[in-house]
N, CA and C atoms as an extended XYZ file, in Angstrom:
255
Properties=species:S:1:pos:R:3:atomname:S:1:resname:S:1:resid:I:1 pbc="F F F"
N       -15.877        4.029       17.364 N   ASN     1
C       -15.714        3.067       16.281 CA  ASN     1
C       -14.512        3.450       15.446 C   ASN     1
N       -13.593        2.554       15.292 N   LEU     2
C       -12.304        2.798       14.576 CA  LEU     2
C       -12.590        3.111       13.080 C   LEU     2
N       -13.620        2.506       12.521 N   ALA     3
C       -13.911        2.679       11.065 CA  ALA     3
C       -14.190        4.133       10.747 C   ALA     3
N       -14.669        4.916       11.735 N   GLU     4
C       -14.982        6.326       11.426 CA  GLU     4
C       -13.702        7.135       11.227 C   GLU     4
N       -12.527        6.696       11.687 N   PHE     5
C       -11.320        7.431       11.649 CA  PHE     5
C       -10.419        7.029       10.470 C   PHE     5
N       -10.689        5.890        9.857 N   LEU     6
C        -9.802        5.396        8.811 CA  LEU     6
C       -10.440        5.600        7.430 C   LEU     6
N        -9.589        6.060        6.475 N   SER     7
C       -10.046        6.169        5.088 CA  SER     7
C        -9.983        4.753        4.467 C   SER     7
N       -10.588        4.607        3.308 N   LEU     8
C       -10.573        3.338        2.611 CA  LEU     8
C        -9.136        2.929        2.273 C   LEU     8
N        -8.316        3.858        1.879 N   ASP     9
C        -6.928        3.608        1.572 CA  ASP     9
C        -6.169        3.095        2.817 C   ASP     9
N        -6.428        3.724        3.934 N   ALA    10
C        -5.777        3.288        5.203 CA  ALA    10
C        -6.197        1.884        5.599 C   ALA    10
N        -7.489        1.563        5.393 N   VAL    11
C        -7.932        0.230        5.689 CA  VAL    11
C        -7.259       -0.787        4.776 C   VAL    11
N        -7.099       -0.504        3.543 N   LYS    12
C        -6.431       -1.400        2.584 CA  LYS    12
C        -4.975       -1.622        2.974 C   LYS    12
N        -4.295       -0.575        3.447 N   ILE    13
C        -2.932       -0.680        3.859 CA  ILE    13
C        -2.804       -1.525        5.101 C   ILE    13
N        -3.635       -1.314        6.069 N   VAL    14
C        -3.613       -2.063        7.301 CA  VAL    14
C        -3.978       -3.533        7.039 C   VAL    14
N        -4.958       -3.743        6.185 N   GLU    15
C        -5.335       -5.153        5.824 CA  GLU    15
C        -4.161       -5.857        5.175 C   GLU    15
N        -3.495       -5.184        4.213 N   ASP    16
C        -2.379       -5.814        3.525 CA  ASP    16
C        -1.227       -6.093        4.486 C   ASP    16
N        -1.000       -5.209        5.435 N   SER    17
C         0.029       -5.393        6.393 CA  SER    17
C        -0.275       -6.558        7.343 C   SER    17
N        -1.521       -6.715        7.730 N   ILE    18
C        -1.941       -7.829        8.610 CA  ILE    18
C        -1.719       -9.167        7.854 C   ILE    18
N        -2.132       -9.229        6.572 N   LYS    19
C        -1.964      -10.428        5.763 CA  LYS    19
C        -0.465      -10.767        5.628 C   LYS    19
N         0.327       -9.753        5.413 N   PHE    20
C         1.759       -9.932        5.231 CA  PHE    20
C         2.366      -10.522        6.538 C   PHE    20
N         2.006       -9.921        7.676 N   CYS    21
C         2.583      -10.411        8.971 CA  CYS    21
C         2.087      -11.828        9.246 C   CYS    21
N         0.844      -12.142        8.929 N   LYS    22
C         0.333      -13.518        9.192 CA  LYS    22
C         1.096      -14.498        8.307 C   LYS    22
N         1.279      -14.124        7.044 N   LYS    23
C         1.968      -14.993        6.105 CA  LYS    23
C         3.424      -15.311        6.551 C   LYS    23
N         4.064      -14.281        7.065 N   ARG    24
C         5.411      -14.390        7.538 CA  ARG    24
C         5.576      -14.814        8.975 C   ARG    24
N         4.412      -15.028        9.646 N   LYS    25
C         4.330      -15.459       11.052 CA  LYS    25
C         5.071      -14.445       11.964 C   LYS    25
N         4.828      -13.170       11.662 N   ILE    26
C         5.294      -12.119       12.471 CA  ILE    26
C         4.256      -11.776       13.535 C   ILE    26
N         4.603      -11.789       14.833 N   PRO    27
C         3.595      -11.752       15.881 CA  PRO    27
C         2.851      -10.410       15.955 C   PRO    27
N         3.484       -9.290       15.604 N   LYS    28
C         2.778       -8.021       15.593 CA  LYS    28
C         3.149       -7.196       14.389 C   LYS    28
N         2.301       -6.277       14.049 N   ILE    29
C         2.511       -5.432       12.878 CA  ILE    29
C         3.533       -4.380       13.174 C   ILE    29
N         4.561       -4.225       12.400 N   SER    30
C         5.601       -3.242       12.653 CA  SER    30
C         5.377       -2.034       11.747 C   SER    30
N         6.011       -0.915       12.040 N   SER    31
C         5.925        0.242       11.228 CA  SER    31
C         6.501       -0.019        9.838 C   SER    31
N         7.515       -0.849        9.778 N   THR    32
C         8.150       -1.204        8.525 CA  THR    32
C         7.135       -1.959        7.630 C   THR    32
N         6.441       -2.890        8.204 N   ALA    33
C         5.394       -3.611        7.417 CA  ALA    33
C         4.311       -2.702        6.955 C   ALA    33
N         3.884       -1.736        7.768 N   LEU    34
C         2.898       -0.747        7.373 CA  LEU    34
C         3.388        0.135        6.246 C   LEU    34
N         4.638        0.585        6.368 N   LEU    35
C         5.222        1.424        5.290 CA  LEU    35
C         5.297        0.592        3.996 C   LEU    35
N         5.791       -0.647        4.108 N   TYR    36
C         5.876       -1.447        2.877 CA  TYR    36
C         4.538       -1.705        2.248 C   TYR    36
N         3.543       -1.999        3.074 N   SER    37
C         2.175       -2.160        2.535 CA  SER    37
C         1.643       -0.883        1.962 C   SER    37
N         1.953        0.228        2.582 N   GLY    38
C         1.541        1.523        2.040 CA  GLY    38
C         2.101        1.787        0.673 C   GLY    38
N         3.385        1.379        0.485 N   LEU    39
C         4.032        1.596       -0.832 CA  LEU    39
C         3.436        0.655       -1.874 C   LEU    39
N         3.045       -0.558       -1.423 N   ARG    40
C         2.451       -1.502       -2.368 CA  ARG    40
C         1.031       -1.166       -2.760 C   ARG    40
N         0.254       -0.613       -1.835 N   VAL    41
C        -1.176       -0.411       -2.027 CA  VAL    41
C        -1.517        0.987       -2.524 C   VAL    41
N        -0.804        1.992       -1.997 N   SER    42
C        -1.241        3.350       -2.264 CA  SER    42
C        -0.323        4.105       -3.254 C   SER    42
N        -0.917        4.582       -4.333 N   LYS    43
C        -0.138        5.317       -5.316 CA  LYS    43
C         0.329        6.646       -4.737 C   LYS    43
N        -0.516        7.219       -3.818 N   LYS    44
C        -0.158        8.513       -3.250 CA  LYS    44
C         1.087        8.387       -2.361 C   LYS    44
N         1.169        7.351       -1.572 N   ILE    45
C         2.313        7.178       -0.725 CA  ILE    45
C         3.580        6.889       -1.576 C   ILE    45
N         3.433        6.072       -2.615 N   ARG    46
C         4.515        5.803       -3.509 CA  ARG    46
C         5.042        7.039       -4.148 C   ARG    46
N         4.137        7.940       -4.548 N   LEU    47
C         4.494        9.207       -5.204 CA  LEU    47
C         5.296       10.081       -4.184 C   LEU    47
N         4.832       10.177       -3.002 N   ILE    48
C         5.458       11.018       -1.966 CA  ILE    48
C         6.848       10.477       -1.613 C   ILE    48
N         6.960        9.191       -1.371 N   ILE    49
C         8.203        8.567       -0.913 CA  ILE    49
C         9.236        8.367       -1.997 C   ILE    49
N         8.774        7.969       -3.227 N   LEU    50
C         9.749        7.510       -4.191 CA  LEU    50
C         9.954        8.489       -5.359 C   LEU    50
N         9.324        9.647       -5.386 N   LYS    51
C         9.552       10.582       -6.446 CA  LYS    51
C        10.970       11.129       -6.435 C   LYS    51
N        11.440       11.575       -7.567 N   ASN    52
C        12.830       12.001       -7.679 CA  ASN    52
C        13.256       13.051       -6.708 C   ASN    52
N        12.454       14.113       -6.601 N   SER    53
C        12.793       15.133       -5.591 CA  SER    53
C        12.037       14.798       -4.318 C   SER    53
N        12.740       14.389       -3.330 N   ASN    54
C        12.184       13.856       -2.089 CA  ASN    54
C        11.401       14.898       -1.309 C   ASN    54
N        10.107       14.752       -1.100 N   VAL    55
C         9.241       15.688       -0.417 CA  VAL    55
C         9.767       15.943        0.981 C   VAL    55
N        10.185       14.860        1.647 N   ILE    56
C        10.686       15.022        3.030 CA  ILE    56
C        11.910       15.942        3.035 C   ILE    56
N        12.792       15.692        2.079 N   GLU    57
C        14.009       16.470        2.042 CA  GLU    57
C        13.713       17.928        1.706 C   GLU    57
N        12.723       18.158        0.784 N   GLU    58
C        12.322       19.505        0.448 CA  GLU    58
C        11.738       20.216        1.672 C   GLU    58
N        10.911       19.518        2.439 N   THR    59
C        10.264       20.088        3.608 CA  THR    59
C        11.296       20.515        4.645 C   THR    59
N        12.277       19.675        4.881 N   PHE    60
C        13.286       19.938        5.894 CA  PHE    60
C        14.588       20.306        5.169 C   PHE    60
N        14.516       21.442        4.457 N   GLY    61
C        15.659       21.867        3.635 CA  GLY    61
C        16.962       22.008        4.333 C   GLY    61
N        16.908       22.310        5.664 N   ALA    62
C        18.131       22.443        6.509 CA  ALA    62
C        18.896       21.146        6.524 C   ALA    62
N        18.232       20.043        6.343 N   LEU    63
C        18.913       18.754        6.415 CA  LEU    63
C        19.454       18.341        5.076 C   LEU    63
N        19.240       19.114        4.016 N   ARG    64
C        19.684       18.760        2.661 CA  ARG    64
C        21.156       18.399        2.668 C   ARG    64
N        21.507       17.295        2.046 N   GLY    65
C        22.858       16.856        1.966 CA  GLY    65
C        23.313       16.019        3.203 C   GLY    65
N        22.462       15.933        4.219 N   LYS    66
C        22.859       15.172        5.415 CA  LYS    66
C        22.252       13.792        5.432 C   LYS    66
N        21.451       13.464        4.448 N   TRP    67
C        20.812       12.097        4.423 CA  TRP    67
C        21.936       11.111        4.203 C   TRP    67
N        21.926       10.084        4.969 N   LYS    68
C        23.002        9.026        4.848 CA  LYS    68
C        22.726        8.125        3.674 C   LYS    68
N        21.460        7.813        3.365 N   LYS    69
C        21.131        6.943        2.232 CA  LYS    69
C        19.962        7.552        1.444 C   LYS    69
N        19.964        7.397        0.154 N   PRO    70
C        18.802        7.816       -0.637 CA  PRO    70
C        17.601        6.963       -0.321 C   PRO    70
N        16.423        7.557       -0.476 N   THR    71
C        15.167        6.835       -0.182 CA  THR    71
C        15.037        5.563       -0.944 C   THR    71
N        15.390        5.559       -2.216 N   ASN    72
C        15.274        4.399       -3.075 CA  ASN    72
C        16.124        3.246       -2.535 C   ASN    72
N        17.311        3.575       -2.038 N   GLN    73
C        18.180        2.550       -1.451 CA  GLN    73
C        17.578        1.975       -0.181 C   GLN    73
N        17.033        2.818        0.660 N   ILE    74
C        16.394        2.370        1.871 CA  ILE    74
C        15.231        1.422        1.581 C   ILE    74
N        14.432        1.804        0.568 N   MET    75
C        13.320        0.976        0.190 CA  MET    75
C        13.744       -0.380       -0.360 C   MET    75
N        14.827       -0.402       -1.111 N   LYS    76
C        15.388       -1.661       -1.616 CA  LYS    76
C        15.821       -2.565       -0.452 C   LYS    76
N        16.421       -1.977        0.533 N   GLU    77
C        16.882       -2.747        1.726 CA  GLU    77
C        15.676       -3.272        2.466 C   GLU    77
N        14.605       -2.476        2.622 N   ILE    78
C        13.392       -2.938        3.276 CA  ILE    78
C        12.792       -4.092        2.487 C   ILE    78
N        12.785       -3.990        1.152 N   ASP    79
C        12.320       -5.015        0.270 CA  ASP    79
C        13.066       -6.357        0.562 C   ASP    79
N        14.362       -6.266        0.586 N   LYS    80
C        15.180       -7.460        0.835 CA  LYS    80
C        14.914       -8.043        2.175 C   LYS    80
N        14.791       -7.169        3.169 N   GLU    81
C        14.550       -7.615        4.569 CA  GLU    81
C        13.236       -8.347        4.711 C   GLU    81
N        12.165       -7.740        4.115 N   LEU    82
C        10.825       -8.260        4.253 CA  LEU    82
C        10.528       -9.438        3.304 C   LEU    82
N        10.917       -9.327        2.113 N   TRP    83
C        10.536      -10.313        1.104 CA  TRP    83
C        11.688      -11.257        0.689 C   TRP    83
N        12.871      -10.934        1.102 N   GLY    84
C        14.017      -11.732        0.722 CA  GLY    84
C        14.339      -11.655       -0.728 C   GLY    84
N        13.999      -10.510       -1.316 N   GLU    85
C        14.217      -10.303       -2.762 CA  GLU    85
C        15.359       -9.310       -2.962 C   GLU    85
């Protein structure tokens, strides 16, 4: 049973992503739609992805300075792509 493996937050994210894809008539759920829904629904995900000192960059310190775009800029581009805003 899939419900045994998903937390309530994960279910909310997947549900939001499904609704988004149906509304936009997207045939299958993409990782981008899941990420966007995660950012909209989960405060934890928002904190990890959008906080000033990037957790991912801190974890992979060897890559510091090699990021091509800041996370906030990437999220704004995803916003424009998905919502046209």
